[in-house]
Amino acid sequence: MTFAPFVLALTLILSLTSCGGIQKMAVGTTAGLLFDAAYEMETEPDWDHLKESVGPNLKVVEGLYSLSPEDDDLLVALVKGYTAYAFAIHETEALADQYSDKSKSISLSKAQHFYSRAIEYGLEYFVEQGITWDQLVKSPREEGGVEGLLSKKLSSDKRTHEAVAFFAQAMGGLINLKKDDMTLVAQLGIVKGMFDWVCKEDPNINHGACQLFYAAYEAGRPRMLGGDPEKG
C-alpha cells in the first residue's frame, strides 16, 4: 500500500469509529505503520505527485496527533514531514524564483513557515525527552557540548535519530534562508552538534544527509569563520 492510500484508509477508519477510546486505539496501533510508511514519501521519484500529496497527508497526521498527543511516532513523523515539505517542495521552488529574479517569492515564505513548524514539533519531542530549548542554547558552551546533552538525555534508536536529524535539518534550512537574522544564525552550533551526534550514531541516516550537511557547512562559511569552501 502506498503512503497516500494508507493515510486515506486510516482517515476512513477513524471517521467510522465515533468512540474516543476506539479512535485512540486505532491511532495507537497504526502510528508505527505510519512512521514507517513515511519512508516511501522520502523516496518518491515523481516530484509533482509528491508536491500534491504531502500537504494533505501532513494535515491528516496532525489530526491523528491531536487525538493521541502522547504518540511519539506521530510527533516525529510531523518533524520529518514538515522538514521534507519545506526542503523538497518550497525551497526548491524558492530557488527557481531566485534564478528567475522574482522580487518576492511566496515559496520562500512557505519554506520558512514549514521549517518553523517542523522546529516547533521537534521542540515538543525534545521537551518530552527532558531537553528544553534553553538547555539546547546553552549546551554548545558547556562541557560535552550538544553531543553530551543528547547522549545524556536521548536513547539510541531509529525514531530518536530521525527526530534529531530532521530537527537539525529544519533549523539549518531556516538559518540558511534567514541569514540576516543574527539571533538565529547564532544557533548554528546547535545544528552542527546535533549532526555530529546523529552522524556518529547512524552515519547513513536519511540517504546521505550527513555528507550533504557537512559539505554545505564547510562551503557555506568563509575561511575567517572556520569554513573550508574547497572541502565543501
Short mmCIF file of C-alpha atoms in Angstrom, two decimals:
data_model
loop_
_atom_site.label_atom_id
_atom_site.label_comp_id
_atom_site.label_asym_id
_atom_site.label_seq_id
_atom_site.Cartn_x
_atom_site.Cartn_y
_atom_site.Cartn_z
CA MET A 1 0.00 0.00 0.00
CA THR A 2 1.41 3.38 -0.94
CA PHE A 3 1.64 6.21 1.58
CA ALA A 4 -1.27 8.33 0.32
CA PRO A 5 -3.86 5.49 0.13
CA PHE A 6 -2.66 4.29 3.54
CA VAL A 7 -3.47 7.67 5.09
CA LEU A 8 -6.83 7.87 3.30
CA ALA A 9 -7.77 4.41 4.51
CA LEU A 10 -6.79 5.33 8.04
CA THR A 11 -8.89 8.50 7.85
CA LEU A 12 -11.91 6.46 6.77
CA ILE A 13 -11.43 4.03 9.65
CA LEU A 14 -11.27 6.88 12.17
CA SER A 15 -14.33 8.60 10.71
CA LEU A 16 -16.32 5.40 11.26
CA THR A 17 -15.23 4.97 14.88
CA SER A 18 -17.04 7.59 16.94
CA CYS A 19 -15.91 6.29 20.33
CA GLY A 20 -12.88 8.20 21.63
CA GLY A 21 -11.34 5.08 23.15
CA ILE A 22 -11.66 3.16 19.91
CA GLN A 23 -10.20 6.09 17.98
CA LYS A 24 -7.18 6.25 20.28
CA MET A 25 -6.69 2.51 19.97
CA ALA A 26 -6.85 2.79 16.17
CA VAL A 27 -4.34 5.63 16.18
CA GLY A 28 -2.03 3.80 18.57
CA THR A 29 -1.98 0.59 16.56
CA THR A 30 -1.32 2.35 13.25
CA ALA A 31 1.08 5.14 14.28
CA GLY A 32 4.10 2.88 13.94
CA LEU A 33 2.98 1.82 10.48
CA LEU A 34 2.51 5.45 9.52
CA PHE A 35 6.00 6.29 10.78
CA ASP A 36 7.48 3.51 8.65
CA ALA A 37 5.30 4.39 5.65
CA ALA A 38 6.84 7.87 5.61
CA TYR A 39 9.94 6.26 4.08
CA GLU A 40 8.03 5.98 0.81
CA MET A 41 7.44 9.72 0.81
CA GLU A 42 11.18 10.30 1.21
CA THR A 43 11.93 8.16 -1.86
CA GLU A 44 9.06 9.26 -4.13
CA PRO A 45 10.58 9.81 -7.62
CA ASP A 46 7.68 11.88 -9.02
CA TRP A 47 8.17 15.42 -7.72
CA ASP A 48 4.78 16.68 -8.91
CA HIS A 49 2.99 13.79 -7.21
CA LEU A 50 4.98 14.47 -4.04
CA LYS A 51 4.06 18.15 -4.14
CA GLU A 52 0.34 17.38 -4.44
CA SER A 53 0.22 14.69 -1.77
CA VAL A 54 2.48 15.79 1.06
CA GLY A 55 0.45 18.74 2.36
CA PRO A 56 -2.89 16.89 2.72
CA ASN A 57 -1.15 13.88 4.25
CA LEU A 58 0.55 16.07 6.83
CA LYS A 59 -2.79 17.58 7.84
CA VAL A 60 -4.14 14.07 8.40
CA VAL A 61 -1.15 13.20 10.57
CA GLU A 62 -1.72 16.40 12.56
CA GLY A 63 -5.31 15.33 13.08
CA LEU A 64 -4.19 11.94 14.33
CA TYR A 65 -1.67 13.57 16.63
CA SER A 66 -4.39 15.77 18.11
CA LEU A 67 -6.24 12.56 19.04
CA SER A 68 -3.14 10.96 20.53
CA PRO A 69 -0.65 13.69 21.57
CA GLU A 70 1.41 11.21 23.57
CA ASP A 71 2.30 9.24 20.43
CA ASP A 72 5.95 9.92 19.59
CA ASP A 73 5.76 8.10 16.25
CA LEU A 74 3.24 10.66 15.03
CA LEU A 75 5.22 13.53 16.52
CA VAL A 76 8.43 12.51 14.80
CA ALA A 77 6.52 11.88 11.57
CA LEU A 78 5.44 15.54 11.70
CA VAL A 79 9.02 16.72 12.26
CA LYS A 80 10.15 14.64 9.29
CA GLY A 81 7.20 15.55 7.11
CA TYR A 82 7.32 19.31 7.53
CA THR A 83 11.10 19.39 7.12
CA ALA A 84 10.83 17.41 3.89
CA TYR A 85 7.91 19.56 2.72
CA ALA A 86 9.90 22.75 3.26
CA PHE A 87 13.09 21.41 1.70
CA ALA A 88 11.94 19.27 -1.21
CA ILE A 89 8.99 21.39 -2.34
CA HIS A 90 9.05 25.00 -1.23
CA GLU A 91 12.79 25.62 -1.00
CA THR A 92 13.17 24.03 -4.43
CA GLU A 93 10.56 26.42 -5.83
CA ALA A 94 12.15 29.35 -3.98
CA LEU A 95 15.45 28.55 -5.67
CA ALA A 96 13.70 28.62 -9.05
CA ASP A 97 12.21 32.01 -8.12
CA GLN A 98 15.67 33.28 -7.23
CA TYR A 99 17.10 32.22 -10.58
CA SER A 100 14.21 33.89 -12.40
CA ASP A 101 14.84 37.14 -10.46
CA LYS A 102 11.43 37.28 -8.79
CA SER A 103 11.35 40.22 -6.41
CA LYS A 104 9.14 38.40 -3.91
CA SER A 105 8.94 34.63 -3.52
CA ILE A 106 5.86 33.11 -1.90
CA SER A 107 7.69 29.78 -1.92
CA LEU A 108 10.47 31.27 0.20
CA SER A 109 7.94 32.38 2.81
CA LYS A 110 6.32 28.94 2.76
CA ALA A 111 9.67 27.20 3.16
CA GLN A 112 10.44 29.34 6.20
CA HIS A 113 6.97 28.69 7.60
CA PHE A 114 7.14 24.91 7.26
CA TYR A 115 10.70 24.71 8.59
CA SER A 116 9.43 26.66 11.60
CA ARG A 117 6.55 24.24 12.05
CA ALA A 118 8.95 21.28 11.95
CA ILE A 119 11.07 23.00 14.60
CA GLU A 120 8.02 23.54 16.82
CA TYR A 121 7.13 19.85 16.68
CA GLY A 122 10.76 18.93 17.22
CA LEU A 123 10.92 21.04 20.36
CA GLU A 124 7.80 19.25 21.62
CA TYR A 125 9.63 15.96 21.16
CA PHE A 126 12.75 17.18 22.95
CA VAL A 127 10.75 18.52 25.89
CA GLU A 128 9.17 15.08 26.23
CA GLN A 129 12.70 13.66 26.41
CA GLY A 130 13.70 16.14 29.10
CA ILE A 131 15.53 18.67 26.90
CA THR A 132 14.39 22.30 26.87
CA TRP A 133 15.22 24.99 24.32
CA ASP A 134 17.25 26.85 26.95
CA GLN A 135 19.35 23.75 27.53
CA LEU A 136 19.98 23.41 23.80
CA VAL A 137 21.02 27.06 23.51
CA LYS A 138 23.45 26.78 26.43
CA SER A 139 24.86 23.37 25.51
CA PRO A 140 27.45 24.45 22.88
CA ARG A 141 29.23 26.46 25.61
CA GLU A 142 29.10 23.72 28.23
CA GLU A 143 31.30 20.71 28.83
CA GLY A 144 30.39 17.94 26.40
CA GLY A 145 28.53 20.37 24.17
CA VAL A 146 25.38 19.48 22.29
CA GLU A 147 26.57 15.91 21.82
CA GLY A 148 26.97 15.45 25.55
CA LEU A 149 23.48 16.74 26.24
CA LEU A 150 21.91 14.46 23.64
CA SER A 151 23.88 11.43 24.79
CA LYS A 152 22.75 12.04 28.36
CA LYS A 153 19.07 12.53 27.60
CA LEU A 154 18.27 10.52 24.48
CA SER A 155 18.11 6.85 23.61
CA SER A 156 19.85 5.47 20.54
CA ASP A 157 17.13 4.16 18.22
CA LYS A 158 15.80 4.91 14.75
CA ARG A 159 12.99 7.20 15.87
CA THR A 160 15.31 9.30 18.03
CA HIS A 161 17.94 9.53 15.32
CA GLU A 162 15.38 10.72 12.80
CA ALA A 163 13.90 13.23 15.23
CA VAL A 164 17.34 14.76 15.80
CA ALA A 165 18.40 14.66 12.14
CA PHE A 166 15.24 16.24 10.74
CA PHE A 167 15.04 18.83 13.52
CA ALA A 168 18.64 19.81 12.80
CA GLN A 169 17.92 19.93 9.07
CA ALA A 170 14.91 22.18 9.70
CA MET A 171 16.97 24.53 11.85
CA GLY A 172 19.81 24.56 9.35
CA GLY A 173 17.41 25.18 6.49
CA LEU A 174 15.75 28.07 8.29
CA ILE A 175 19.11 29.61 9.17
CA ASN A 176 20.19 29.33 5.54
CA LEU A 177 17.04 31.14 4.39
CA LYS A 178 17.28 33.87 7.04
CA LYS A 179 20.96 34.73 7.11
CA ASP A 180 20.18 38.31 8.15
CA ASP A 181 18.72 37.11 11.45
CA MET A 182 21.84 37.09 13.63
CA THR A 183 19.98 35.65 16.62
CA LEU A 184 19.01 32.68 14.51
CA VAL A 185 22.42 32.34 12.85
CA ALA A 186 23.97 32.18 16.31
CA GLN A 187 22.22 28.83 16.82
CA LEU A 188 24.21 27.14 14.04
CA GLY A 189 26.31 25.48 16.73
CA ILE A 190 23.23 23.56 17.86
CA VAL A 191 22.69 22.30 14.32
CA LYS A 192 26.34 21.25 13.99
CA GLY A 193 26.30 19.49 17.37
CA MET A 194 23.13 17.61 16.53
CA PHE A 195 24.53 16.40 13.23
CA ASP A 196 27.78 15.41 14.94
CA TRP A 197 25.80 13.30 17.40
CA VAL A 198 23.39 11.65 14.99
CA CYS A 199 26.00 11.05 12.28
CA LYS A 200 28.16 9.15 14.75
CA GLU A 201 25.15 7.12 15.82
CA ASP A 202 23.88 6.48 12.27
CA PRO A 203 26.24 7.72 9.51
CA ASN A 204 23.89 6.62 6.71
CA ILE A 205 20.75 8.29 8.02
CA ASN A 206 18.32 9.88 5.57
CA HIS A 207 20.01 8.95 2.31
CA GLY A 208 23.29 10.82 2.75
CA ALA A 209 22.07 13.70 4.93
CA CYS A 210 25.31 13.69 6.92
CA GLN A 211 27.51 14.11 3.87
CA LEU A 212 25.22 16.80 2.48
CA PHE A 213 25.22 18.75 5.73
CA TYR A 214 28.98 18.72 6.23
CA ALA A 215 29.60 19.76 2.63
CA ALA A 216 27.17 22.67 2.98
CA TYR A 217 28.58 23.55 6.40
CA GLU A 218 32.14 23.83 5.11
CA ALA A 219 31.24 25.57 1.85
CA GLY A 220 28.80 28.00 3.41
CA ARG A 221 31.22 29.65 5.85
CA PRO A 222 34.14 31.90 4.93
CA ARG A 223 37.64 30.81 5.96
CA MET A 224 37.81 33.53 8.61
CA LEU A 225 34.91 31.79 10.38
CA GLY A 226 36.45 28.34 10.11
CA GLY A 227 34.91 27.27 6.81
CA ASP A 228 36.66 25.38 4.05
CA PRO A 229 34.95 26.05 0.68
CA GLU A 230 37.28 23.67 -1.16
CA LYS A 231 36.48 20.84 1.24
CA GLY A 232 32.76 21.59 0.92
#
